[in-house]
mmCIF file with all atom_site columns, C-alpha atoms in Angstrom:
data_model
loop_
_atom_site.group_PDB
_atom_site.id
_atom_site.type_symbol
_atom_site.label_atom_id
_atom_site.label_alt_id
_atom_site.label_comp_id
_atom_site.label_asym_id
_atom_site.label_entity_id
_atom_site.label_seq_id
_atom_site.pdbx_PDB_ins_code
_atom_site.Cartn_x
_atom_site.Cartn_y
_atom_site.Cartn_z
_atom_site.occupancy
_atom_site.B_iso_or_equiv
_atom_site.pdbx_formal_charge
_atom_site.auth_seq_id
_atom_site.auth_comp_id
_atom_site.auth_asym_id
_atom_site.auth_atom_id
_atom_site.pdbx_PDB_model_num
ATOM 1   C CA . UNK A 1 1  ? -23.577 -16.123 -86.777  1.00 97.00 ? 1  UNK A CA 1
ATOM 2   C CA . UNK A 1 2  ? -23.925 -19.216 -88.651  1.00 98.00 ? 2  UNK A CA 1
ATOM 3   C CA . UNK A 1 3  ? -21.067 -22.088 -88.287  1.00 98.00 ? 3  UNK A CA 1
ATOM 4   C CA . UNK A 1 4  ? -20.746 -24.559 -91.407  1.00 98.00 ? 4  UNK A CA 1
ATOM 5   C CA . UNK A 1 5  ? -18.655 -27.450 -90.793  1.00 98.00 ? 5  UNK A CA 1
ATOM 6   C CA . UNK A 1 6  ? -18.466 -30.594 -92.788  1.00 98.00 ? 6  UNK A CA 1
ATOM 7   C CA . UNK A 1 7  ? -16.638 -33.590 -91.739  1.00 98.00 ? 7  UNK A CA 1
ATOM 8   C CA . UNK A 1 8  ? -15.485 -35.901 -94.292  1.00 98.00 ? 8  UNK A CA 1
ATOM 9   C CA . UNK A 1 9  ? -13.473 -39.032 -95.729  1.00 98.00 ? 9  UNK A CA 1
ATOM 10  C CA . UNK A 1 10 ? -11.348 -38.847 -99.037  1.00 98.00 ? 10 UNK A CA 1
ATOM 11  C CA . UNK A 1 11 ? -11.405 -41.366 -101.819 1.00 98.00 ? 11 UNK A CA 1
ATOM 12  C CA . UNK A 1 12 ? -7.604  -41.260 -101.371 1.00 98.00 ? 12 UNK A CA 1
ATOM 13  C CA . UNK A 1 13 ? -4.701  -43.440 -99.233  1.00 97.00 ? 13 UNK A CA 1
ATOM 14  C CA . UNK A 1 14 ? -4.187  -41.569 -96.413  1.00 95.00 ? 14 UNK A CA 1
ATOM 15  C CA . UNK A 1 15 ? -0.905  -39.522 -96.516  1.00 96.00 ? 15 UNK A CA 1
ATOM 16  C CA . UNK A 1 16 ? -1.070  -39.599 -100.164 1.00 98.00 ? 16 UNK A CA 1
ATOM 17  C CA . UNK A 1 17 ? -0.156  -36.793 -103.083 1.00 98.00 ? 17 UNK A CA 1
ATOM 18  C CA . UNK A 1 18 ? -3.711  -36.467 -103.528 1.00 98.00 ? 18 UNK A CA 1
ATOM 19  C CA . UNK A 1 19 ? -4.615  -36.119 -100.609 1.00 98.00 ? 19 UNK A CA 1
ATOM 20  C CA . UNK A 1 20 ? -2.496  -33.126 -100.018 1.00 98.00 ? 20 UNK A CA 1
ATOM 21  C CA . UNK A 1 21 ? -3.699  -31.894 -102.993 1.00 98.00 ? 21 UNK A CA 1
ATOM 22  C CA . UNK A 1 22 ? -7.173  -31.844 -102.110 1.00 98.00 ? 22 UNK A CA 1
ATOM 23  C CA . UNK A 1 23 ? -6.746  -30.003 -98.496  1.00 98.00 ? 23 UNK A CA 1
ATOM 24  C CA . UNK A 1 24 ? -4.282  -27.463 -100.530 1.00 98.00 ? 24 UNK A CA 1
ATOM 25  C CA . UNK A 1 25 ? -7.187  -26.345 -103.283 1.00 98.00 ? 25 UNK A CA 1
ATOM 26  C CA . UNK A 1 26 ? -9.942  -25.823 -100.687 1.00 98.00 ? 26 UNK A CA 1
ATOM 27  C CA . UNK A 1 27 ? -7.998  -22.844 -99.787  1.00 98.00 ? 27 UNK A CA 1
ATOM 28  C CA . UNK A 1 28 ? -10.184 -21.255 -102.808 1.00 98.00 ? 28 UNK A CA 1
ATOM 29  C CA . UNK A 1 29 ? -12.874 -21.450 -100.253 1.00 98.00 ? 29 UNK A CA 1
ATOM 30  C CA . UNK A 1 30 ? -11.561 -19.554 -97.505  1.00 98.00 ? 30 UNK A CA 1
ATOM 31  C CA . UNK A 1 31 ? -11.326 -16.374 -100.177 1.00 98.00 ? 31 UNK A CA 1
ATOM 32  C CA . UNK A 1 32 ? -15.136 -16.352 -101.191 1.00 98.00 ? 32 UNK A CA 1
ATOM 33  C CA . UNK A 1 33 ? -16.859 -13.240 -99.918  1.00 97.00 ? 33 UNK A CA 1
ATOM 34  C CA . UNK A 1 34 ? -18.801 -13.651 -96.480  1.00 98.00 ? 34 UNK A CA 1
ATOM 35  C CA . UNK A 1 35 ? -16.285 -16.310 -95.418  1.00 98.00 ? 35 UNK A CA 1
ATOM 36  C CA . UNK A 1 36 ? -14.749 -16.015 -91.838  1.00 98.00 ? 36 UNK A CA 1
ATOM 37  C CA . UNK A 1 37 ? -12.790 -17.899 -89.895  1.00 98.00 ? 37 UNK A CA 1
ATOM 38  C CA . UNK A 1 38 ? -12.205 -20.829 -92.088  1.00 98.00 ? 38 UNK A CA 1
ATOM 39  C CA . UNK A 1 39 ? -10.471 -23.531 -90.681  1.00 98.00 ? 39 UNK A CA 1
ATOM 40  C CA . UNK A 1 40 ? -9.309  -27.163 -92.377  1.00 98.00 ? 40 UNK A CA 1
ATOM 41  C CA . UNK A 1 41 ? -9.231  -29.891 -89.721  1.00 98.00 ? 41 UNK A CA 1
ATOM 42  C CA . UNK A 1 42 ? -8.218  -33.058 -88.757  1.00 98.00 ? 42 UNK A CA 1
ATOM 43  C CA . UNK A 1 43 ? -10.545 -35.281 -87.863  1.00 98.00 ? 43 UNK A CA 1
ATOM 44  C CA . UNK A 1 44 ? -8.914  -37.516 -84.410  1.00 98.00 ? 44 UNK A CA 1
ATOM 45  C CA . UNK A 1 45 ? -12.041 -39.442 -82.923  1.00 97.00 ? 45 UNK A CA 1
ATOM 46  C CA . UNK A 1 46 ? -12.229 -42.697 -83.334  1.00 97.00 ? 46 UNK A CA 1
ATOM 47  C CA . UNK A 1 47 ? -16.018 -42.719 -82.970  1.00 97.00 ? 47 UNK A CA 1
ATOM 48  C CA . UNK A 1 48 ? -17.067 -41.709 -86.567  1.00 98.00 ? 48 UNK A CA 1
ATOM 49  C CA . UNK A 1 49 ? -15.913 -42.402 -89.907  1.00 97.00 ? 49 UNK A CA 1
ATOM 50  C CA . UNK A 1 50 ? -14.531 -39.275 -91.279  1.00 98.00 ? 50 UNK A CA 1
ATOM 51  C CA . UNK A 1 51 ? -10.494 -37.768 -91.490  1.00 98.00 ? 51 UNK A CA 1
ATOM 52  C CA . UNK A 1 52 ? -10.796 -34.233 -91.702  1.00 98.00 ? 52 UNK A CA 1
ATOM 53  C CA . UNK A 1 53 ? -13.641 -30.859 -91.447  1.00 98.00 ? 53 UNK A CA 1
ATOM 54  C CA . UNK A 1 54 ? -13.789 -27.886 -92.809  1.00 98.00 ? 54 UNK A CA 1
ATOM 55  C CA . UNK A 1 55 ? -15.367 -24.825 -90.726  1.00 98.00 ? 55 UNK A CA 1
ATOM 56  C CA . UNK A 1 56 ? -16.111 -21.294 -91.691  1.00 98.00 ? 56 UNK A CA 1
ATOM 57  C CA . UNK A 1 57 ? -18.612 -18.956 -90.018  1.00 98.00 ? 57 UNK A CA 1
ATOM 58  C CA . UNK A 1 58 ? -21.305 -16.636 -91.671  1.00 98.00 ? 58 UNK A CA 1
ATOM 59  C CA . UNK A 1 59 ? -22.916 -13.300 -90.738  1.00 98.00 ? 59 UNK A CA 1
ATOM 60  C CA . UNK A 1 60 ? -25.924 -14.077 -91.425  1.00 98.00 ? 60 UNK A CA 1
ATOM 61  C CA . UNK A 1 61 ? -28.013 -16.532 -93.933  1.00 97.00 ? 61 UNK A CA 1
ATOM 62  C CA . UNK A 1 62 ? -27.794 -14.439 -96.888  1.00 98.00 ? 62 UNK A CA 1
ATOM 63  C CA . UNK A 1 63 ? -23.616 -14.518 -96.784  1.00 98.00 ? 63 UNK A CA 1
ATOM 64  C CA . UNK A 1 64 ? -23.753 -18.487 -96.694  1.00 98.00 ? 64 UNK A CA 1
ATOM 65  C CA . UNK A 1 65 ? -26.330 -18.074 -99.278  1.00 98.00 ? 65 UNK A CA 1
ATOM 66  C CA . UNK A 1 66 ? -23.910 -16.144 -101.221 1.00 98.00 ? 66 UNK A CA 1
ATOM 67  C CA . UNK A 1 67 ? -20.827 -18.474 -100.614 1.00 98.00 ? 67 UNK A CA 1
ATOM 68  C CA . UNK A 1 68 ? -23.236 -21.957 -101.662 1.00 98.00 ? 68 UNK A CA 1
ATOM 69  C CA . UNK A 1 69 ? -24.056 -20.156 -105.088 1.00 98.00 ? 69 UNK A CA 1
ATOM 70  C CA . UNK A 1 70 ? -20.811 -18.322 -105.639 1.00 98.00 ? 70 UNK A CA 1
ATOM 71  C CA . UNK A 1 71 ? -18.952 -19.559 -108.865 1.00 98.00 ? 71 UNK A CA 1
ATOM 72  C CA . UNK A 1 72 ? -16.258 -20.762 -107.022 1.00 98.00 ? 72 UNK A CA 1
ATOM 73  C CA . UNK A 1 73 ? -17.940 -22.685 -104.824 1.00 98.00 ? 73 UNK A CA 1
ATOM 74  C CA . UNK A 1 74 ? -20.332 -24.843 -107.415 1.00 98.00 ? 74 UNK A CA 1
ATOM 75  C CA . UNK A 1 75 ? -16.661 -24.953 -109.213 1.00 98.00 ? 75 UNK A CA 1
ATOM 76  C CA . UNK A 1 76 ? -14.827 -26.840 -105.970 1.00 98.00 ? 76 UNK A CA 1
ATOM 77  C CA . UNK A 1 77 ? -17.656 -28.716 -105.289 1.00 98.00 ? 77 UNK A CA 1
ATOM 78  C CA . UNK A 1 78 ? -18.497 -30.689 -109.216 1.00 98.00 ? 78 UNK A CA 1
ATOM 79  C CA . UNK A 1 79 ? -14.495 -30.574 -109.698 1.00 98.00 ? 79 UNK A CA 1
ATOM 80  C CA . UNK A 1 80 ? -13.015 -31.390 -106.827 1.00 98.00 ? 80 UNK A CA 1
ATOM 81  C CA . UNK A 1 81 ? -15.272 -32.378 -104.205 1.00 98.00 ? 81 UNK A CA 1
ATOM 82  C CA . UNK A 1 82 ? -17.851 -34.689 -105.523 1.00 98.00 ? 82 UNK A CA 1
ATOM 83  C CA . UNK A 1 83 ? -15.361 -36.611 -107.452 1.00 98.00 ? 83 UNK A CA 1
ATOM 84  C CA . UNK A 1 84 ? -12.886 -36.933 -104.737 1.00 98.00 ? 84 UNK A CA 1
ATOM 85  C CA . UNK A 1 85 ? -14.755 -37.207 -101.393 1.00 98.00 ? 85 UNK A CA 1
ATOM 86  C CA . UNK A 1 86 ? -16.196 -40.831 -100.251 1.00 98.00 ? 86 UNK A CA 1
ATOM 87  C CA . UNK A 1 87 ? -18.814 -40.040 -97.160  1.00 98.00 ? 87 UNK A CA 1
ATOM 88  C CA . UNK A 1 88 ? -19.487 -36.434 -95.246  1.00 98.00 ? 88 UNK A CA 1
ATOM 89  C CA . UNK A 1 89 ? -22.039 -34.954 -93.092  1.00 98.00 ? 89 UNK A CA 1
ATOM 90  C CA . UNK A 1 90 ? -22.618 -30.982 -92.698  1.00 98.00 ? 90 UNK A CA 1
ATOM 91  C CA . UNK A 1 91 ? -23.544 -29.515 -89.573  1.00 98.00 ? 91 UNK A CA 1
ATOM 92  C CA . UNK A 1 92 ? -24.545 -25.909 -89.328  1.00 98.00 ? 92 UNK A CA 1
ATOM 93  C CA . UNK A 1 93 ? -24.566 -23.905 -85.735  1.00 98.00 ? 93 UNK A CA 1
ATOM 94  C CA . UNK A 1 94 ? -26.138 -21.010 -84.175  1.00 98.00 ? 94 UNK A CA 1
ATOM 95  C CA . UNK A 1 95 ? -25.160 -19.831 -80.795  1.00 97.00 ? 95 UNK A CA 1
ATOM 96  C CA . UNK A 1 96 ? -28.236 -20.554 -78.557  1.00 95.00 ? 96 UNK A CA 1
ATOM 97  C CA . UNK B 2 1  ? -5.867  -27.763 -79.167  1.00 97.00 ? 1  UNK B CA 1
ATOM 98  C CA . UNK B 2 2  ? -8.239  -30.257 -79.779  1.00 98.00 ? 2  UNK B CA 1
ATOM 99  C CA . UNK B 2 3  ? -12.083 -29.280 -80.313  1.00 98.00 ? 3  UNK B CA 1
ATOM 100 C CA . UNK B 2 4  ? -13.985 -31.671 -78.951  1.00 98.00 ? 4  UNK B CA 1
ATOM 101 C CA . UNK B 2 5  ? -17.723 -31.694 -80.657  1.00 98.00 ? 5  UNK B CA 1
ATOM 102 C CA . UNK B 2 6  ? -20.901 -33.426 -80.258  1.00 98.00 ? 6  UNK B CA 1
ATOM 103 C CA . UNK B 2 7  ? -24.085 -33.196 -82.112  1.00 98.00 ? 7  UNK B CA 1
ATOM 104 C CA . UNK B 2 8  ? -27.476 -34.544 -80.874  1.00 98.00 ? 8  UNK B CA 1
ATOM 105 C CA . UNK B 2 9  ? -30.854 -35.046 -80.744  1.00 98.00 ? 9  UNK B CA 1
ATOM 106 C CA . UNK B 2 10 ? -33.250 -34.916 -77.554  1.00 98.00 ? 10 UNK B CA 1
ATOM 107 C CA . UNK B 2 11 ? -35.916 -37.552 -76.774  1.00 98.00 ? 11 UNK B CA 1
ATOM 108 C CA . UNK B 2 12 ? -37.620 -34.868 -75.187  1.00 98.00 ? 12 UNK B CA 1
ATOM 109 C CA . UNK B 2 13 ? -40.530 -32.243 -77.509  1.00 97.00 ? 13 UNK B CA 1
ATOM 110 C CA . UNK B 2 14 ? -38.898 -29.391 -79.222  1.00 95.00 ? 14 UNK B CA 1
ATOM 111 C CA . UNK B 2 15 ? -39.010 -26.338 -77.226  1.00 96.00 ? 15 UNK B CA 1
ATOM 112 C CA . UNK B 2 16 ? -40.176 -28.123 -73.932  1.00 98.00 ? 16 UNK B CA 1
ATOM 113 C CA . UNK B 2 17 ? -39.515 -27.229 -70.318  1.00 98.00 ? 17 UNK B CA 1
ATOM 114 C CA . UNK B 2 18 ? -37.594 -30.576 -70.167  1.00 98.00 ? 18 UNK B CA 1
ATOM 115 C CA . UNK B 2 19 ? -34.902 -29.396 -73.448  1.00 98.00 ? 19 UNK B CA 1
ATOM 116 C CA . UNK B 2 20 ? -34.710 -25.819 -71.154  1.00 98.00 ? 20 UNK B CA 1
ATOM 117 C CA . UNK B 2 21 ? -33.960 -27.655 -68.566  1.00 98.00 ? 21 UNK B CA 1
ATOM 118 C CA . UNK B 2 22 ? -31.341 -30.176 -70.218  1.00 98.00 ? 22 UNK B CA 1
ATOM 119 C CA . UNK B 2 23 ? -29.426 -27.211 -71.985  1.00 98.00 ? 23 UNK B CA 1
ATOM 120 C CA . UNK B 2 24 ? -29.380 -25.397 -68.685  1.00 98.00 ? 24 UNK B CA 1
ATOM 121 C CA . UNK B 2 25 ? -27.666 -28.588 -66.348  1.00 98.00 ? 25 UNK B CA 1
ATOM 122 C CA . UNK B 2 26 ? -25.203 -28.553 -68.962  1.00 98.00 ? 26 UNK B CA 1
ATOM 123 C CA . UNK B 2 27 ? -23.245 -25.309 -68.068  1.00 98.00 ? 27 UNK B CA 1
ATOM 124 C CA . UNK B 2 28 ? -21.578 -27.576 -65.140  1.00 98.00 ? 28 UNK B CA 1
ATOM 125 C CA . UNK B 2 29 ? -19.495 -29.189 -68.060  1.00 98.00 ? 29 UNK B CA 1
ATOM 126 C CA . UNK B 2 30 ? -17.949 -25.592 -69.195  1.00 98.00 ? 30 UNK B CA 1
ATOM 127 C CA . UNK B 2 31 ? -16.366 -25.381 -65.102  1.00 98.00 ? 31 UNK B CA 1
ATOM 128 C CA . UNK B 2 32 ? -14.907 -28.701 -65.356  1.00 98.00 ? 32 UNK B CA 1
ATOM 129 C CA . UNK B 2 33 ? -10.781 -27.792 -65.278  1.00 97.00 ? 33 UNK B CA 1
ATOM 130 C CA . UNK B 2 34 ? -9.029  -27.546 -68.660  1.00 98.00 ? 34 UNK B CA 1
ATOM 131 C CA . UNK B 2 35 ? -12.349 -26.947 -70.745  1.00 98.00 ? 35 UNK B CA 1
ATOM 132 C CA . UNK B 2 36 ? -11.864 -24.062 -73.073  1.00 98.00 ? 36 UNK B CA 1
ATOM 133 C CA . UNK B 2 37 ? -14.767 -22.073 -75.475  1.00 98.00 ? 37 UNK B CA 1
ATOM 134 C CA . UNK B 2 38 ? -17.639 -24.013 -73.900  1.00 98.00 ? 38 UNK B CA 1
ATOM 135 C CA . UNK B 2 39 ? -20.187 -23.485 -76.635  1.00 98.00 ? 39 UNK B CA 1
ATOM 136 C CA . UNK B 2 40 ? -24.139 -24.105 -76.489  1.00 98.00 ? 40 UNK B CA 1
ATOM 137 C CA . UNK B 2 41 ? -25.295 -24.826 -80.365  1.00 98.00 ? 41 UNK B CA 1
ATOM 138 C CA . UNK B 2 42 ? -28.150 -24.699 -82.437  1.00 98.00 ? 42 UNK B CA 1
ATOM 139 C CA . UNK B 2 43 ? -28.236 -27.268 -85.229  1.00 98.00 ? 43 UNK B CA 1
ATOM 140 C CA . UNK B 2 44 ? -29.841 -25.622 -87.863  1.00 98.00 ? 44 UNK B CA 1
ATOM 141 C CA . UNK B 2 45 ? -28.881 -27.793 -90.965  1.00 97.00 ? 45 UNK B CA 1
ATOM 142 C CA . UNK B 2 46 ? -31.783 -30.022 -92.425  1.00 97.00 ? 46 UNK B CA 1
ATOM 143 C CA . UNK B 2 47 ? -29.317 -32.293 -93.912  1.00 97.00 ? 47 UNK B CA 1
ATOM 144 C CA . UNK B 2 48 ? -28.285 -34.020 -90.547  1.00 98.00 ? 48 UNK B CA 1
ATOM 145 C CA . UNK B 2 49 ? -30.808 -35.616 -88.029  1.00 97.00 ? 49 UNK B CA 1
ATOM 146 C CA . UNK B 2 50 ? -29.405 -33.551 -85.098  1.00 98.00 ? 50 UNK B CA 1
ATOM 147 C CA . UNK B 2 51 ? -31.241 -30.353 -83.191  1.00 98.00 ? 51 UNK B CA 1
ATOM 148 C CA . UNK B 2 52 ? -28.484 -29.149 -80.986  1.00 98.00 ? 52 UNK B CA 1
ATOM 149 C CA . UNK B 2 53 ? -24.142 -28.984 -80.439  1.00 98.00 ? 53 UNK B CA 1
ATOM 150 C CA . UNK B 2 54 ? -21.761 -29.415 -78.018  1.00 98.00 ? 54 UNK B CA 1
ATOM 151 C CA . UNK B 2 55 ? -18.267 -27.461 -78.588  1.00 98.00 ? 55 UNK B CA 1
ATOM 152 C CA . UNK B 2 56 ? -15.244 -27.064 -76.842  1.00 98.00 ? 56 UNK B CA 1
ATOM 153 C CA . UNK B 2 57 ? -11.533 -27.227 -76.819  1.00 98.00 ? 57 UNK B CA 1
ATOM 154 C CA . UNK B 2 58 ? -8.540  -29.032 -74.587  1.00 98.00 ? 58 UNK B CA 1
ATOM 155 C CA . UNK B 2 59 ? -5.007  -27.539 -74.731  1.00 98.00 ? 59 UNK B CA 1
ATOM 156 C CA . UNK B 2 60 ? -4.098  -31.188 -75.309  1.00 98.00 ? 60 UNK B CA 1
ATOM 157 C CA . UNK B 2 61 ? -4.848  -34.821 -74.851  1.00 97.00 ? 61 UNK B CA 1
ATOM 158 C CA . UNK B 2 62 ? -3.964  -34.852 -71.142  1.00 98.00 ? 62 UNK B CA 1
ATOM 159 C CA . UNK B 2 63 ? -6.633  -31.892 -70.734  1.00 98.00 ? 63 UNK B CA 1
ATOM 160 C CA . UNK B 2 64 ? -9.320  -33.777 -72.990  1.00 98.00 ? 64 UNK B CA 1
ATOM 161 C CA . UNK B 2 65 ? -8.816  -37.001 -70.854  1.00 98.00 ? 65 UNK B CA 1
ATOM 162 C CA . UNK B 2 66 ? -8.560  -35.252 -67.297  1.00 98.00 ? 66 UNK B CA 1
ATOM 163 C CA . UNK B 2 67 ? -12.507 -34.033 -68.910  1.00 98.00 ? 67 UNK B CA 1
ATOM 164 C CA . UNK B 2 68 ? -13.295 -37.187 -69.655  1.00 98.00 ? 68 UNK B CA 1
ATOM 165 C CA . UNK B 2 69 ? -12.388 -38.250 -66.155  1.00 98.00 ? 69 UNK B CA 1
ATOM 166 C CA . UNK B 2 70 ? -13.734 -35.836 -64.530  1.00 98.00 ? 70 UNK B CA 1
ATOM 167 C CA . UNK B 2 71 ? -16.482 -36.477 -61.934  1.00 98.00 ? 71 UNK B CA 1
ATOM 168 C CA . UNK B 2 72 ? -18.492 -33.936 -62.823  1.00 98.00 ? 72 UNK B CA 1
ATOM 169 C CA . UNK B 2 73 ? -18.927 -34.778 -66.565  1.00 98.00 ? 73 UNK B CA 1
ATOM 170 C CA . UNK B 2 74 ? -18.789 -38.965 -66.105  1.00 98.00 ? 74 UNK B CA 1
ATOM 171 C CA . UNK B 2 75 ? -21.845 -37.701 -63.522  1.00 98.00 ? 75 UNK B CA 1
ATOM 172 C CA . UNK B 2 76 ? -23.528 -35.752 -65.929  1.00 98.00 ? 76 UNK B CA 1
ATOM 173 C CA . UNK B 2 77 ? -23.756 -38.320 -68.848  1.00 98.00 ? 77 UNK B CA 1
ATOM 174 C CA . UNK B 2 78 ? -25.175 -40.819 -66.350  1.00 98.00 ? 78 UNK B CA 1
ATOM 175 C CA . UNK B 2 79 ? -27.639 -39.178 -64.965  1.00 98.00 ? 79 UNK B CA 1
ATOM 176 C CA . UNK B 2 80 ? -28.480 -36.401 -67.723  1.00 98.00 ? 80 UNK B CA 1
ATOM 177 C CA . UNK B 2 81 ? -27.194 -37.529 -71.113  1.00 98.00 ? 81 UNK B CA 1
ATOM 178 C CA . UNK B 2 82 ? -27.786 -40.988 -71.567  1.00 98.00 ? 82 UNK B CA 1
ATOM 179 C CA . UNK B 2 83 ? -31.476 -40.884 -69.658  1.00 98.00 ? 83 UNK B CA 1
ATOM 180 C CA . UNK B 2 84 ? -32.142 -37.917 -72.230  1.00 98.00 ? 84 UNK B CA 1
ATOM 181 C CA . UNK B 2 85 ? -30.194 -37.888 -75.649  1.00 98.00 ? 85 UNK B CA 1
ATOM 182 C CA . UNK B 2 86 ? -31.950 -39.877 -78.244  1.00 98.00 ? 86 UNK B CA 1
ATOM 183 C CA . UNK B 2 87 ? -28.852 -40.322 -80.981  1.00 98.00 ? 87 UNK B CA 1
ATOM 184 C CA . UNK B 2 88 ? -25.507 -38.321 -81.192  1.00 98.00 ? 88 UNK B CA 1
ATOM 185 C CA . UNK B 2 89 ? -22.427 -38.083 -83.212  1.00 98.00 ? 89 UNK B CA 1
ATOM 186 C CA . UNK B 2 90 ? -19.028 -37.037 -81.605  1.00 98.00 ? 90 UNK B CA 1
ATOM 187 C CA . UNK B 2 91 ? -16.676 -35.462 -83.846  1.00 98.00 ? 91 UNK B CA 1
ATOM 188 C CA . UNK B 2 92 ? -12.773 -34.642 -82.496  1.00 98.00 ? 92 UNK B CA 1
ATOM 189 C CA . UNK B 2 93 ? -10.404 -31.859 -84.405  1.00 98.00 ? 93 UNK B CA 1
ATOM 190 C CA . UNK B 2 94 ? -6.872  -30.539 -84.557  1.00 98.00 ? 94 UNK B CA 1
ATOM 191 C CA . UNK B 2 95 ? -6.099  -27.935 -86.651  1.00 97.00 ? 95 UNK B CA 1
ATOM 192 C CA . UNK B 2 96 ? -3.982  -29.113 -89.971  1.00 95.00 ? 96 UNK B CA 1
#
């Protein structure tokens, strides 16, 4: 099992139109093959700089593999992501 | 539910007798009342400066503090964590 999560900040006011519209068309994501458990979160501690995660588990490293070069994926990412997110940092887990 | 994460680095060698033995003491913090899905990470992600993870979850804010209160845990980041973690990044979510 292989947990991706990526916290981040949006380029947007917080509360705003865009905003929602950002968390609402990451639901693509949760729909690409090899994707479990997706979750969108909201990021509460006031000891870093990012407002919300995203977390999805793998089977193994050739399903997230699969999801960073699906279509859909590069799609959300030069569309929507880069152009719209301000600062993130990914972590990815294994149980030990 | 609140997840309550942390990501870090060890001062001590990778794969040591002293990182065993640091990953080991930490199983007191999954007994501490109110913690929920104690997980032991791997960070496995070159694109963050962290080796291992912290996760688990409160019911609520009253559970999260009564944790953060708790002698167990306030004893184990004196004498463990702070002697032994080199850098670390805590990250809090709620589900949207």
């Amino acid at each position: 099992m292989i947990r991706h999560t990526v916290a981040f900040r949006l380029k947007h006011a917080k509360g705003s139109a865009e905003e929602r519209a950002f968390l609402s068309a990451a639901d693509v994501l949760a729909k690409i093959p090899g994707v479990q458990k997706f979750e969108k979160l909201r990021q509460v501690s006031p000891k870093n700089e990012f407002s919300f995660g995203f977390s999805m588990e793998f089977a193994d490293q050739a399903a997230y593999q699969g999801y960073n070069d699906h279509p859909e994926h590069t799609r959300f990412v030069k569309e929507l992501w880069t152009p719209q997110v301000e600062k993130f940092l990914e972590t990815d887990y294994e149980r030990l």
